[in-house]
Amino acid sequence: MLSNDYDRGGGAAPSLFGGERRWSAGTPPRDATGWSITALFVAVLVVFATWSTLNGIYSALSSVGSQNVVAAAILVVCGVAAPLLLWPAVQSWRQSQVAKAALATGDLVAARVATAALREYAYSMFGYAAVVVIMLIAAQFFIANDLAVSRTFFQVPLIASSLELTIKAFWTNIRIFVVAEILVLIWGLVVAIARLLPGDAARPVRLISTIYTDMFRGLPAIINIYLIGFGIPLTGLPVLKDLAPESYAILALTLTYGAYVAEVYRAGIESIHWSQVAAARSLGLSYTQTLRYVVVPQAVRRIIPPLLNDFISLQKDTALVNVIGSIDAFNQARIIASNHFNLSPVTTVALLFILITIPQTRLVDRLIERDQRRMRAGGN
């Protein structure tokens, strides 16, 4: 062990391989005042841009006669809140002065802490400023050309008057989604197991399942819906020719997403370690019992996040049933939009899909995060 005398003396200490190793004194942090000045400049610029945009919104509302007390109050609140963006910039400048004072007294630790805080405040201001700038760009887009964009996509009276009809039609999308999801779960598992059957005797079954998954994964859902929705009635097949358009949509979506879900199932089943299967078979369980009691329950737990991702896509693709004449939310909105020459009802449908999709997306994120924590902890 090296003597502490070298540390106290500040001289050269011998290295482990001979020669000398020099101890350097602590170096002061780099001057980061430029970050504070830039943060202040950007903050002031964004605040003035915000006030200018709010004034433009007020003028646009006044020009079309849409000005009211609530809108004016919201604009005033936004204008009063805009200078809050200056707070992290001012704090960054304050920390720069603290760092300079610490360097003047030779307190390198305090200088480093203040410099780190300076950068943190500056970075925070840049992040908030970026969000505000994006919102300002969106606001300028909506008020452009005397609120032309807002009147085209967000005409509130038309949205309110057509909301009830749109929501009633949206239940068609919900029914298609729920029924198709249940069928996809069952059909996808059947196809996945068929593709994993062992032995030469099951080779034809594996081949058929492989051809099915490759074909329907490569076939766009809208083409599948179109072919089934219009093709089956033309065939004149008993029972099938008399089904409702929603039934054809469910069949088409089940075939399409069954191929995707079958691959998800297959990946989950193959992720189970072979020792699980070997242990189950050594205990006398048949291949079917091994899948039912050992492999599939573990696989399903692992594939819940990707399954939910596929179901989010399935939910959105229910809007494609409009191509075969089903009166879903999108078709209903198109009818209203064509009668009023305005796309606000279609915006309502978009918002409805977003409202039911975002919670599912956040649930998927939570499940993925939970699985990652379990894997880092060494769980199964």
Short mmCIF file of C-alpha atoms in Angstrom, two decimals:
data_model
loop_
_atom_site.label_atom_id
_atom_site.label_comp_id
_atom_site.label_asym_id
_atom_site.label_seq_id
_atom_site.Cartn_x
_atom_site.Cartn_y
_atom_site.Cartn_z
CA MET A 1 0.00 0.00 0.00
CA LEU A 2 1.26 3.45 -0.87
CA SER A 3 2.05 5.82 1.94
CA ASN A 4 -0.27 8.74 2.62
CA ASP A 5 2.78 10.98 2.63
CA TYR A 6 2.56 11.10 -1.13
CA ASP A 7 -0.99 12.37 -0.92
CA ARG A 8 -0.15 15.04 1.62
CA GLY A 9 2.98 16.10 -0.14
CA GLY A 10 1.47 16.21 -3.59
CA GLY A 11 4.62 14.69 -5.04
CA ALA A 12 5.13 11.78 -7.36
CA ALA A 13 4.07 8.35 -6.15
CA PRO A 14 5.68 5.16 -7.42
CA SER A 15 3.47 3.06 -9.67
CA LEU A 16 3.00 -0.69 -9.33
CA PHE A 17 5.17 -1.28 -12.41
CA GLY A 18 7.99 1.06 -11.55
CA GLY A 19 8.35 4.64 -12.63
CA GLU A 20 6.26 7.41 -11.22
CA ARG A 21 2.61 8.43 -11.23
CA ARG A 22 1.86 12.08 -10.73
CA TRP A 23 -1.03 13.26 -8.59
CA SER A 24 -2.85 16.22 -10.12
CA ALA A 25 -4.62 18.81 -8.05
CA GLY A 26 -8.38 19.29 -8.47
CA THR A 27 -9.27 21.23 -11.59
CA PRO A 28 -12.05 23.83 -11.54
CA PRO A 29 -15.22 23.16 -13.56
CA ARG A 30 -15.64 24.72 -16.96
CA ASP A 31 -17.43 28.02 -17.11
CA ALA A 32 -21.03 27.23 -18.09
CA THR A 33 -22.40 30.77 -17.91
CA GLY A 34 -23.15 30.56 -21.63
CA TRP A 35 -25.83 27.97 -20.90
CA SER A 36 -27.52 30.38 -18.49
CA ILE A 37 -27.42 33.26 -20.95
CA THR A 38 -28.78 31.07 -23.74
CA ALA A 39 -31.53 29.76 -21.45
CA LEU A 40 -32.57 33.31 -20.53
CA PHE A 41 -32.59 34.41 -24.16
CA VAL A 42 -34.63 31.41 -25.32
CA ALA A 43 -37.08 31.75 -22.42
CA VAL A 44 -37.73 35.43 -23.16
CA LEU A 45 -38.15 34.66 -26.86
CA VAL A 46 -40.65 31.86 -26.20
CA VAL A 47 -42.63 34.02 -23.76
CA PHE A 48 -43.01 36.81 -26.34
CA ALA A 49 -43.92 34.22 -29.01
CA THR A 50 -46.58 32.86 -26.67
CA TRP A 51 -48.09 36.29 -26.09
CA SER A 52 -48.06 36.95 -29.83
CA THR A 53 -49.81 33.63 -30.55
CA LEU A 54 -52.43 34.24 -27.86
CA ASN A 55 -53.12 37.65 -29.35
CA GLY A 56 -53.50 36.02 -32.77
CA ILE A 57 -55.96 33.50 -31.35
CA TYR A 58 -57.98 36.30 -29.77
CA SER A 59 -58.07 38.24 -33.04
CA ALA A 60 -59.07 35.14 -35.02
CA LEU A 61 -61.91 34.36 -32.62
CA SER A 62 -63.10 37.95 -32.82
CA SER A 63 -63.05 37.95 -36.63
CA VAL A 64 -65.40 34.95 -36.85
CA GLY A 65 -67.63 35.98 -33.95
CA SER A 66 -66.58 33.07 -31.73
CA GLN A 67 -65.25 35.19 -28.91
CA ASN A 68 -66.74 34.48 -25.48
CA VAL A 69 -65.91 35.01 -21.84
CA VAL A 70 -64.62 31.46 -21.30
CA ALA A 71 -62.25 31.63 -24.26
CA ALA A 72 -61.00 35.05 -23.20
CA ALA A 73 -60.40 33.82 -19.64
CA ILE A 74 -58.42 30.80 -20.91
CA LEU A 75 -56.26 33.07 -23.06
CA VAL A 76 -55.61 35.40 -20.13
CA VAL A 77 -54.61 32.50 -17.88
CA CYS A 78 -52.23 31.18 -20.53
CA GLY A 79 -50.73 34.63 -20.95
CA VAL A 80 -50.19 35.02 -17.20
CA ALA A 81 -48.66 31.53 -16.96
CA ALA A 82 -46.24 32.04 -19.87
CA PRO A 83 -43.56 33.91 -17.80
CA LEU A 84 -43.24 30.85 -15.56
CA LEU A 85 -40.88 29.57 -18.24
CA LEU A 86 -38.40 32.19 -17.06
CA TRP A 87 -38.06 30.58 -13.63
CA PRO A 88 -35.63 27.75 -14.55
CA ALA A 89 -33.66 30.17 -16.72
CA VAL A 90 -33.33 32.63 -13.82
CA GLN A 91 -32.34 29.81 -11.49
CA SER A 92 -29.70 28.73 -13.99
CA TRP A 93 -28.28 32.26 -14.03
CA ARG A 94 -28.34 32.36 -10.23
CA GLN A 95 -26.37 29.12 -10.04
CA SER A 96 -23.81 30.52 -12.46
CA GLN A 97 -23.18 33.38 -10.06
CA VAL A 98 -22.91 30.93 -7.16
CA ALA A 99 -20.33 28.94 -9.14
CA LYS A 100 -18.28 32.08 -9.85
CA ALA A 101 -18.34 33.05 -6.19
CA ALA A 102 -17.25 29.56 -5.13
CA LEU A 103 -14.37 29.62 -7.62
CA ALA A 104 -13.29 32.99 -6.28
CA THR A 105 -12.96 31.52 -2.79
CA GLY A 106 -11.35 28.31 -4.04
CA ASP A 107 -14.26 26.06 -3.05
CA LEU A 108 -14.13 23.61 -5.96
CA VAL A 109 -16.80 21.29 -4.54
CA ALA A 110 -19.38 24.07 -4.28
CA ALA A 111 -18.41 25.29 -7.74
CA ARG A 112 -18.96 21.85 -9.26
CA VAL A 113 -22.33 21.46 -7.51
CA ALA A 114 -23.49 24.90 -8.69
CA THR A 115 -22.31 24.22 -12.26
CA ALA A 116 -24.20 20.93 -12.34
CA ALA A 117 -27.34 22.65 -11.03
CA LEU A 118 -26.85 25.41 -13.61
CA ARG A 119 -26.89 22.91 -16.47
CA GLU A 120 -29.84 21.02 -14.99
CA TYR A 121 -31.96 24.18 -14.80
CA ALA A 122 -30.93 25.17 -18.33
CA TYR A 123 -31.77 21.75 -19.74
CA SER A 124 -35.15 21.83 -17.97
CA MET A 125 -35.93 25.19 -19.52
CA PHE A 126 -35.00 23.92 -22.99
CA GLY A 127 -37.27 20.91 -22.53
CA TYR A 128 -40.26 22.99 -21.43
CA ALA A 129 -39.56 25.53 -24.17
CA ALA A 130 -39.61 22.77 -26.79
CA VAL A 131 -43.04 21.65 -25.59
CA VAL A 132 -44.36 25.22 -25.65
CA VAL A 133 -42.96 25.81 -29.15
CA ILE A 134 -44.69 22.67 -30.46
CA MET A 135 -47.97 23.86 -28.92
CA LEU A 136 -47.50 27.30 -30.47
CA ILE A 137 -46.91 25.79 -33.90
CA ALA A 138 -50.08 23.72 -33.53
CA ALA A 139 -52.02 26.80 -32.41
CA GLN A 140 -50.76 28.81 -35.39
CA PHE A 141 -51.83 25.96 -37.67
CA PHE A 142 -55.35 25.96 -36.25
CA ILE A 143 -55.82 29.73 -36.48
CA ALA A 144 -54.32 30.04 -39.97
CA ASN A 145 -56.53 31.46 -42.71
CA ASP A 146 -59.16 32.78 -40.28
CA LEU A 147 -59.59 29.52 -38.35
CA ALA A 148 -60.06 27.51 -41.56
CA VAL A 149 -58.48 24.41 -40.02
CA SER A 150 -60.51 24.68 -36.84
CA ARG A 151 -63.77 25.14 -38.73
CA THR A 152 -62.99 22.18 -40.98
CA PHE A 153 -62.05 19.66 -38.29
CA PHE A 154 -63.39 21.04 -35.00
CA GLN A 155 -66.76 22.68 -35.64
CA VAL A 156 -68.18 22.30 -32.15
CA PRO A 157 -71.92 22.69 -32.98
CA LEU A 158 -71.71 19.96 -35.63
CA ILE A 159 -69.74 17.67 -33.30
CA ALA A 160 -72.34 18.14 -30.56
CA SER A 161 -75.31 17.52 -32.85
CA SER A 162 -73.81 14.36 -34.41
CA LEU A 163 -72.25 12.92 -31.25
CA GLU A 164 -75.17 10.66 -30.32
CA LEU A 165 -75.41 9.06 -33.78
CA THR A 166 -71.64 8.56 -33.91
CA ILE A 167 -71.47 6.90 -30.50
CA LYS A 168 -74.35 4.56 -31.38
CA ALA A 169 -72.54 3.54 -34.55
CA PHE A 170 -69.30 3.15 -32.58
CA TRP A 171 -70.87 0.27 -30.66
CA THR A 172 -70.70 -1.69 -33.91
CA ASN A 173 -66.92 -1.32 -33.82
CA ILE A 174 -66.88 -2.42 -30.20
CA ARG A 175 -68.96 -5.54 -30.90
CA ILE A 176 -66.79 -6.52 -33.86
CA PHE A 177 -63.66 -6.01 -31.79
CA VAL A 178 -64.81 -8.03 -28.79
CA VAL A 179 -66.09 -11.01 -30.79
CA ALA A 180 -63.09 -11.01 -33.13
CA GLU A 181 -60.68 -10.80 -30.19
CA ILE A 182 -62.16 -13.90 -28.55
CA LEU A 183 -62.07 -15.83 -31.81
CA VAL A 184 -58.52 -14.68 -32.57
CA LEU A 185 -57.29 -15.89 -29.18
CA ILE A 186 -58.72 -19.36 -29.80
CA TRP A 187 -57.86 -19.63 -33.49
CA GLY A 188 -54.32 -18.28 -33.05
CA LEU A 189 -53.57 -20.87 -30.36
CA VAL A 190 -54.88 -23.67 -32.56
CA VAL A 191 -52.69 -22.58 -35.46
CA ALA A 192 -49.62 -22.17 -33.22
CA ILE A 193 -50.01 -25.65 -31.73
CA ALA A 194 -50.57 -27.12 -35.19
CA ARG A 195 -47.33 -25.53 -36.37
CA LEU A 196 -45.42 -26.99 -33.42
CA LEU A 197 -46.73 -30.57 -33.63
CA PRO A 198 -43.79 -33.00 -33.48
CA GLY A 199 -43.03 -35.97 -35.70
CA ASP A 200 -43.14 -36.77 -39.38
CA ALA A 201 -46.85 -37.62 -39.25
CA ALA A 202 -47.65 -34.00 -38.43
CA ARG A 203 -45.56 -32.60 -41.30
CA PRO A 204 -48.61 -31.88 -43.55
CA VAL A 205 -50.35 -30.08 -40.68
CA ARG A 206 -47.26 -27.99 -40.01
CA LEU A 207 -47.02 -27.16 -43.70
CA ILE A 208 -50.64 -26.04 -43.92
CA SER A 209 -50.36 -23.86 -40.81
CA THR A 210 -47.14 -22.31 -42.14
CA ILE A 211 -48.76 -21.50 -45.49
CA TYR A 212 -51.76 -19.98 -43.70
CA THR A 213 -49.68 -17.73 -41.45
CA ASP A 214 -47.43 -16.59 -44.30
CA MET A 215 -50.37 -15.84 -46.59
CA PHE A 216 -52.58 -13.94 -44.15
CA ARG A 217 -49.70 -12.01 -42.62
CA GLY A 218 -48.85 -10.80 -46.10
CA LEU A 219 -52.45 -9.97 -47.04
CA PRO A 220 -53.66 -6.46 -46.07
CA ALA A 221 -56.68 -6.55 -43.80
CA ILE A 222 -58.72 -4.27 -46.07
CA ILE A 223 -58.28 -6.66 -49.02
CA ASN A 224 -59.24 -9.62 -46.86
CA ILE A 225 -62.37 -7.83 -45.64
CA TYR A 226 -63.29 -6.82 -49.18
CA LEU A 227 -62.84 -10.32 -50.62
CA ILE A 228 -64.81 -12.02 -47.85
CA GLY A 229 -67.46 -9.31 -47.49
CA PHE A 230 -68.34 -9.23 -51.18
CA GLY A 231 -67.06 -12.61 -52.35
CA ILE A 232 -68.92 -14.98 -50.04
CA PRO A 233 -72.39 -13.51 -50.78
CA LEU A 234 -71.67 -13.90 -54.50
CA THR A 235 -70.90 -17.61 -54.06
CA GLY A 236 -74.43 -18.33 -52.90
CA LEU A 237 -73.24 -20.77 -50.24
CA PRO A 238 -76.01 -21.81 -47.83
CA VAL A 239 -76.02 -19.96 -44.48
CA LEU A 240 -72.84 -18.04 -45.31
CA LYS A 241 -74.47 -15.95 -48.05
CA ASP A 242 -77.06 -14.57 -45.63
CA LEU A 243 -74.72 -13.31 -42.91
CA ALA A 244 -74.63 -9.67 -41.87
CA PRO A 245 -71.74 -7.44 -42.99
CA GLU A 246 -70.46 -7.37 -39.40
CA SER A 247 -70.15 -11.17 -39.44
CA TYR A 248 -68.06 -11.06 -42.61
CA ALA A 249 -65.87 -8.42 -40.98
CA ILE A 250 -65.40 -10.59 -37.89
CA LEU A 251 -64.46 -13.57 -40.06
CA ALA A 252 -61.97 -11.54 -42.09
CA LEU A 253 -60.34 -9.96 -39.04
CA THR A 254 -60.15 -13.33 -37.29
CA LEU A 255 -58.33 -14.87 -40.23
CA THR A 256 -55.97 -11.91 -40.57
CA TYR A 257 -55.08 -11.40 -36.94
CA GLY A 258 -55.18 -15.12 -36.18
CA ALA A 259 -52.02 -15.42 -38.28
CA TYR A 260 -50.25 -12.67 -36.30
CA VAL A 261 -51.38 -13.99 -32.92
CA ALA A 262 -50.38 -17.53 -33.90
CA GLU A 263 -46.80 -16.32 -34.33
CA VAL A 264 -46.96 -14.58 -30.96
CA TYR A 265 -48.18 -17.79 -29.35
CA ARG A 266 -45.46 -19.77 -31.11
CA ALA A 267 -42.77 -17.42 -29.88
CA GLY A 268 -44.09 -17.68 -26.33
CA ILE A 269 -44.28 -21.49 -26.42
CA GLU A 270 -40.77 -21.79 -27.85
CA SER A 271 -39.44 -19.45 -25.16
CA ILE A 272 -40.25 -22.04 -22.46
CA HIS A 273 -37.09 -23.96 -21.63
CA TRP A 274 -36.98 -27.51 -22.97
CA SER A 275 -36.35 -28.82 -19.44
CA GLN A 276 -39.95 -27.90 -18.54
CA VAL A 277 -41.24 -30.20 -21.28
CA ALA A 278 -38.75 -32.93 -20.41
CA ALA A 279 -39.74 -32.83 -16.74
CA ALA A 280 -43.44 -32.99 -17.58
CA ARG A 281 -43.00 -35.91 -19.97
CA SER A 282 -40.84 -37.76 -17.44
CA LEU A 283 -43.71 -37.51 -14.96
CA GLY A 284 -45.95 -39.33 -17.42
CA LEU A 285 -47.82 -36.39 -18.94
CA SER A 286 -48.76 -36.73 -22.59
CA TYR A 287 -47.79 -34.12 -25.18
CA THR A 288 -51.27 -32.57 -24.98
CA GLN A 289 -51.23 -32.52 -21.17
CA THR A 290 -47.76 -30.97 -21.19
CA LEU A 291 -48.97 -28.16 -23.42
CA ARG A 292 -52.15 -27.65 -21.41
CA TYR A 293 -50.77 -27.70 -17.88
CA VAL A 294 -47.10 -26.71 -18.24
CA VAL A 295 -46.15 -24.91 -21.44
CA VAL A 296 -49.15 -22.84 -22.55
CA PRO A 297 -49.89 -21.24 -19.12
CA GLN A 298 -46.30 -20.03 -18.84
CA ALA A 299 -46.20 -18.92 -22.47
CA VAL A 300 -49.42 -16.92 -22.21
CA ARG A 301 -48.10 -15.01 -19.22
CA ARG A 302 -45.05 -13.99 -21.22
CA ILE A 303 -46.88 -12.90 -24.37
CA ILE A 304 -49.57 -10.71 -22.83
CA PRO A 305 -47.86 -7.41 -23.86
CA PRO A 306 -47.44 -8.34 -27.56
CA LEU A 307 -50.96 -9.81 -27.59
CA LEU A 308 -52.35 -6.52 -26.33
CA ASN A 309 -50.40 -4.68 -29.04
CA ASP A 310 -52.06 -6.85 -31.68
CA PHE A 311 -55.47 -6.23 -30.14
CA ILE A 312 -54.89 -2.47 -30.24
CA SER A 313 -54.26 -2.81 -33.98
CA LEU A 314 -57.36 -5.00 -34.28
CA GLN A 315 -59.45 -2.35 -32.55
CA LYS A 316 -58.31 0.29 -35.04
CA ASP A 317 -58.83 -1.97 -38.05
CA THR A 318 -62.51 -2.37 -37.22
CA ALA A 319 -62.91 0.96 -39.02
CA LEU A 320 -62.13 -0.90 -42.27
CA VAL A 321 -65.55 -2.57 -42.22
CA ASN A 322 -66.93 0.52 -43.95
CA VAL A 323 -65.70 -0.92 -47.27
CA ILE A 324 -68.41 -3.61 -47.16
CA GLY A 325 -71.21 -1.24 -46.18
CA SER A 326 -71.40 -1.79 -42.44
CA ILE A 327 -72.68 1.30 -40.63
CA ASP A 328 -69.90 1.66 -38.11
CA ALA A 329 -68.73 4.90 -36.54
CA PHE A 330 -66.55 5.87 -39.51
CA ASN A 331 -69.27 5.23 -42.09
CA GLN A 332 -71.79 7.14 -39.99
CA ALA A 333 -69.37 10.04 -39.67
CA ARG A 334 -68.73 10.03 -43.42
CA ILE A 335 -72.46 10.29 -44.11
CA ILE A 336 -72.83 13.26 -41.73
CA ALA A 337 -69.67 14.89 -43.10
CA SER A 338 -70.88 14.61 -46.70
CA ASN A 339 -74.24 16.17 -45.75
CA HIS A 340 -72.61 19.17 -44.05
CA PHE A 341 -69.41 19.43 -46.15
CA ASN A 342 -67.38 19.33 -42.95
CA LEU A 343 -65.03 16.74 -41.43
CA SER A 344 -65.75 17.44 -37.77
CA PRO A 345 -67.78 14.19 -37.32
CA VAL A 346 -64.78 12.21 -38.57
CA THR A 347 -62.67 13.99 -35.96
CA THR A 348 -65.15 12.74 -33.35
CA VAL A 349 -64.56 9.16 -34.50
CA ALA A 350 -60.80 9.69 -34.30
CA LEU A 351 -61.15 10.96 -30.72
CA LEU A 352 -63.29 7.95 -29.77
CA PHE A 353 -60.66 5.53 -31.04
CA ILE A 354 -57.95 7.47 -29.21
CA LEU A 355 -59.93 7.38 -25.96
CA ILE A 356 -60.18 3.59 -25.98
CA THR A 357 -56.70 2.97 -27.41
CA ILE A 358 -54.52 5.10 -25.13
CA PRO A 359 -55.49 3.25 -21.90
CA GLN A 360 -54.66 -0.05 -23.61
CA THR A 361 -51.31 1.36 -24.74
CA ARG A 362 -50.45 2.52 -21.23
CA LEU A 363 -51.46 -0.91 -19.89
CA VAL A 364 -49.06 -2.55 -22.33
CA ASP A 365 -46.27 -0.23 -21.17
CA ARG A 366 -46.97 -1.11 -17.53
CA LEU A 367 -46.94 -4.85 -18.28
CA ILE A 368 -43.68 -4.60 -20.22
CA GLU A 369 -42.11 -2.60 -17.40
CA ARG A 370 -43.29 -5.19 -14.86
CA ASP A 371 -41.84 -8.04 -16.92
CA GLN A 372 -38.53 -6.23 -17.23
CA ARG A 373 -38.36 -5.72 -13.46
CA ARG A 374 -39.12 -9.38 -12.90
CA MET A 375 -36.45 -10.44 -15.38
CA ARG A 376 -33.86 -8.16 -13.77
CA ALA A 377 -34.77 -9.65 -10.39
CA GLY A 378 -34.17 -13.14 -11.75
CA GLY A 379 -37.84 -14.17 -11.87
CA ASN A 380 -39.52 -16.32 -14.50
#
